[in-house]
Short mmCIF file of C-alpha atoms in Angstrom, two decimals:
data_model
loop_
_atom_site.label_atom_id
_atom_site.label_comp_id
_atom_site.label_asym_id
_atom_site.label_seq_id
_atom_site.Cartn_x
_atom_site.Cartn_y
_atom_site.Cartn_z
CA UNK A 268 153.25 -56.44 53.19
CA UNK A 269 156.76 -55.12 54.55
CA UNK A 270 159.85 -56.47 56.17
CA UNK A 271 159.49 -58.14 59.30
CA UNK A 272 162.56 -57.36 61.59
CA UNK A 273 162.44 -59.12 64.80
CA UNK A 274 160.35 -62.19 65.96
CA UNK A 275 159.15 -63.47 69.04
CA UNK A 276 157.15 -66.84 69.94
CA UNK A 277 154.79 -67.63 72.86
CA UNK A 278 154.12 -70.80 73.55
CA UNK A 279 151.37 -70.14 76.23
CA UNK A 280 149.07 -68.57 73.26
CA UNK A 281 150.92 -70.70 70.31
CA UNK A 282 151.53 -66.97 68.99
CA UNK A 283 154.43 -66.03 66.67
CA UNK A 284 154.72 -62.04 66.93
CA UNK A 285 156.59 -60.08 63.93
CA UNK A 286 157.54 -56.60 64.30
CA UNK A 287 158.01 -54.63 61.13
CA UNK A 288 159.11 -51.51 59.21
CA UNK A 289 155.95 -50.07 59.37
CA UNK A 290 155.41 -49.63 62.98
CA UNK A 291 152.86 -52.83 63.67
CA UNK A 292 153.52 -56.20 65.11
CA UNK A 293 151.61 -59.21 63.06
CA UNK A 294 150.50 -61.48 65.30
CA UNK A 295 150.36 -65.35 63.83
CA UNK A 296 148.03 -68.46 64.77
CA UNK A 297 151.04 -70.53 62.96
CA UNK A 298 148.42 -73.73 63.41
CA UNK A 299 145.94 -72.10 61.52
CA UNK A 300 148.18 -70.12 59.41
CA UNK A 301 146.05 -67.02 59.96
CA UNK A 302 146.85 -63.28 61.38
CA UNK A 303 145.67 -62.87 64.87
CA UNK A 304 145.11 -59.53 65.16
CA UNK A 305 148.03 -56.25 64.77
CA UNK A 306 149.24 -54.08 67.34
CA UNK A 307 149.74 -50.52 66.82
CA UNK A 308 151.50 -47.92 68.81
CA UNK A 309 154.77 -46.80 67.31
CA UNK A 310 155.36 -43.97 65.27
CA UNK A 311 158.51 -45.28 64.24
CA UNK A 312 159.97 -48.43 63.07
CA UNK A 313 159.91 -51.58 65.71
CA UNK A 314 163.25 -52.94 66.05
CA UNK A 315 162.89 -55.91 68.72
CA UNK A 316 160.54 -57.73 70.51
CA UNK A 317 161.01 -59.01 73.94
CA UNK A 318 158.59 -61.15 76.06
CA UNK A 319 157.58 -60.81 79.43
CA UNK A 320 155.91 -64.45 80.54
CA UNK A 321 155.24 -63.69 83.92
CA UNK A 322 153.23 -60.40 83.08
CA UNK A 323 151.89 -61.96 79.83
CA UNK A 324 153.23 -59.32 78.00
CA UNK A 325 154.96 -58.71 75.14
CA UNK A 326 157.60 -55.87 74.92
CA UNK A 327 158.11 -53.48 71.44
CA UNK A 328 161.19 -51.25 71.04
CA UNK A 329 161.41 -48.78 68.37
CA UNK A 330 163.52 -45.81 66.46
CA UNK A 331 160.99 -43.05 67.82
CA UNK A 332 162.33 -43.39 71.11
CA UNK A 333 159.67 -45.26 72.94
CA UNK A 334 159.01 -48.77 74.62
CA UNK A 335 155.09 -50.05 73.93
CA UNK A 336 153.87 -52.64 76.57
CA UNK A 337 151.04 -54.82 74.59
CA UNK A 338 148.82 -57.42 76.86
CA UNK A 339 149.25 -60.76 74.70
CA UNK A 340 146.10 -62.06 75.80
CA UNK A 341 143.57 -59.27 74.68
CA UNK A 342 146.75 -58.22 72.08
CA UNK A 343 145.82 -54.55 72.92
CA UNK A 344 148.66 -51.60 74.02
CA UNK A 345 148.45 -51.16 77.89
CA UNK A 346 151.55 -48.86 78.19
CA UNK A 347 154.68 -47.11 76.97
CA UNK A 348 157.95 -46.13 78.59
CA UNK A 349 159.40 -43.07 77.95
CA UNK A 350 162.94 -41.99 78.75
CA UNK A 351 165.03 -42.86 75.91
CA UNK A 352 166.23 -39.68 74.05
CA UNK A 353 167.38 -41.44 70.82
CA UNK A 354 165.70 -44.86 69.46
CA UNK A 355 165.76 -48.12 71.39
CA UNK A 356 167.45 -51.34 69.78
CA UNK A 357 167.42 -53.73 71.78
CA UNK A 358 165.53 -55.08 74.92
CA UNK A 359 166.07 -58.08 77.90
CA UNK A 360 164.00 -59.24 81.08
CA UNK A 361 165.56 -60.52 83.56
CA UNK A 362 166.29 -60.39 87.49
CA UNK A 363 163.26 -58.55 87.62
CA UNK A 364 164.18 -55.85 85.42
CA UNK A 365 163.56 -54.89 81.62
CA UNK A 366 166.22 -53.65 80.11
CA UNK A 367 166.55 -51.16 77.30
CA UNK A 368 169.47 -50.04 74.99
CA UNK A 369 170.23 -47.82 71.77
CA UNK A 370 171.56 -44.94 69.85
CA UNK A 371 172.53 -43.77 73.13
CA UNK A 372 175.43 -44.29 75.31
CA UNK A 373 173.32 -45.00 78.57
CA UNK A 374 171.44 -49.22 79.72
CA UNK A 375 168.15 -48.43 81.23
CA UNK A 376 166.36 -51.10 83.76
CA UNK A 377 162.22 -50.48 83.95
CA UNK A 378 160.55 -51.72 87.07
CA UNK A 379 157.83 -52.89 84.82
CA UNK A 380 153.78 -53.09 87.22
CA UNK A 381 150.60 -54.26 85.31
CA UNK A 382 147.48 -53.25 86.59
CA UNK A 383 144.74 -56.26 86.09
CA UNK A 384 141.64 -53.78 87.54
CA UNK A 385 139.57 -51.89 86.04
CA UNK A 386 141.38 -50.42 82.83
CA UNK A 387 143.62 -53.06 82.43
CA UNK A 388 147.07 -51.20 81.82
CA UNK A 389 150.77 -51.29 82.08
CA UNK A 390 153.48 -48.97 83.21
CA UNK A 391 157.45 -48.85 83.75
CA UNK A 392 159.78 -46.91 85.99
CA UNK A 393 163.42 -46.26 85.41
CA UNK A 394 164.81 -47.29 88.10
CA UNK A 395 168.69 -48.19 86.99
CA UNK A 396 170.82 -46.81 84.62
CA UNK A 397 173.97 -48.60 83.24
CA UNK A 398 176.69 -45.54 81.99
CA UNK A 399 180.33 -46.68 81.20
CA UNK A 400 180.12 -46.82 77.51
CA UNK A 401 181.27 -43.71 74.99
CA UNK A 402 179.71 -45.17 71.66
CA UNK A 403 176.20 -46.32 70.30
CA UNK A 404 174.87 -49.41 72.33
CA UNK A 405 174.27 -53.05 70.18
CA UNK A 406 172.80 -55.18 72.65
CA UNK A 407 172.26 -55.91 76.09
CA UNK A 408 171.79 -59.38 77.33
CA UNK A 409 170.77 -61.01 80.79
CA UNK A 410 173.75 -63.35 82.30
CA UNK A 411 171.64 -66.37 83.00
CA UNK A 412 173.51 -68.00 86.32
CA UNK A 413 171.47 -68.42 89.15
CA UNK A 414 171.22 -66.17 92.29
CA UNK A 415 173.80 -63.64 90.36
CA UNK A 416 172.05 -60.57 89.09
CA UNK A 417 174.47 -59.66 85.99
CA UNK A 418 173.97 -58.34 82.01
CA UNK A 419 176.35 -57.73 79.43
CA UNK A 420 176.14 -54.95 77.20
CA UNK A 421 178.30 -54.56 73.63
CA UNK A 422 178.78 -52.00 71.95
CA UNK A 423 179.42 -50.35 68.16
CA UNK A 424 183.51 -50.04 69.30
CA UNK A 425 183.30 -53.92 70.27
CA UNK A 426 183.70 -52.84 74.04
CA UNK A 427 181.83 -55.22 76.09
CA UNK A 428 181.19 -54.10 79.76
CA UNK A 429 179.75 -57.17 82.47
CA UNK A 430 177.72 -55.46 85.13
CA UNK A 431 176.06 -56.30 88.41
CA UNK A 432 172.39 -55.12 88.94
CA UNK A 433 171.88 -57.13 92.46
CA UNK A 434 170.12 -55.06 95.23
CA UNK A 435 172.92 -52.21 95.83
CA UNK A 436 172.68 -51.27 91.96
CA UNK A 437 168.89 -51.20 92.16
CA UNK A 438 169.50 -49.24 95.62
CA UNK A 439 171.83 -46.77 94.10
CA UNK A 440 170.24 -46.52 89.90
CA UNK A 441 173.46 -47.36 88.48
CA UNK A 442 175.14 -50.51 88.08
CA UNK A 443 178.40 -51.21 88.90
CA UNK A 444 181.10 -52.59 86.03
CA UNK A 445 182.49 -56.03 86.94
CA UNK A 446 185.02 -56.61 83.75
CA UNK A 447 185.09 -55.22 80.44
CA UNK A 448 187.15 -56.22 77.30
CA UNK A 449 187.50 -55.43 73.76
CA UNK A 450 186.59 -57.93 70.92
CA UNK A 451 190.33 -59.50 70.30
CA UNK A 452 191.88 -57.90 73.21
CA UNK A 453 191.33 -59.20 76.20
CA UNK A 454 189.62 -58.50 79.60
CA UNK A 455 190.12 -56.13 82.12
CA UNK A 456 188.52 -56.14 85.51
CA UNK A 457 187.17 -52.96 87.57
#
């Protein structure tokens, strides 16, 4: 019944997952053409959707500052990550890591564990933060080259800042910048 802003497929459950304005994520049977079942946790509107295949999750960011872990097999909420002090745009997995972005001016990696005993549930800890940028975050993307643990963030200035989150970032919490460059102007390296 309201605008559906991000979407997500999983092919392991033939699931199409829509996050909307008003804080749920549809979840399709697109053979059958029939709703699923809807997750709720936000209190906020969900911006992006992000899936986690080898936790068979899927991954909610939203504008009331929160992260919602949702098991796709039972579709039910097993967690949220809290740390973000404005809302959350955008989210990645990769190299191990979920990554989280926003309204502020601060990348945050989750260590993300799922617990499959008992109360089935599943929790995050910060463990990396990514701080070079001055402006409101875009996006944040994994570098997909094998054996090289790197993302790229952009931001609302156009600045775009390639980091490396290999062991001595995850050691340390912070990444370290690699290059950075401006939309039209070239790179510099660090």
């Amino acid at each position: 019944p309201t605008s559906q802003i991000a979407l997500k497929w999983n092919s392991k459950y033939k699931t199409l997952f829509s996050a909307s304005v008003n804080q749920e994520i549809l979840c399709w049977d697109v053979k059958k053409r029939l709703l699923r079942g809807t997750l709720r946790g936000h209190n906020d509107m969900i911006v992006d959707l992000c899936e986690i295949n080898e936790l068979n999750l899927i991954v909610s960011a939203s504008l009331d500052d929160t992260i919602n872990l949702y098991s796709i097999e039972n579709l039910k909420l097993w967690g949220t990550l809290i740390g973000h002090k404005k809302g959350v745009r955008r989210l990645a997995f990769g190299h191990d890591l979920l990554f989280s972005c926003g309204y502020e001016f601060v990348v945050k990696g989750w260590s993300i564990d799922v617990d499959e005993t008992g109360d089935k549930s599943a929790s995050g800890e910060l463990c990396l933060e990514l701080n070079a940028h001055e402006v409101m975050l875009l996006d944040i993307k994994i570098v997909p080259v094998s054996g090289i643990e790197r993302v790229i963030s952009a931001d609302i200035s156009g600045r775009f800042i390639l980091w490396d989150v290999g062991a001595n970032a995850k050691f340390s919490g912070h990444g370290n910048v690699l290059q950075e460059f401006t939309a039209g102007y070239g790179f510099t390296s660090s």
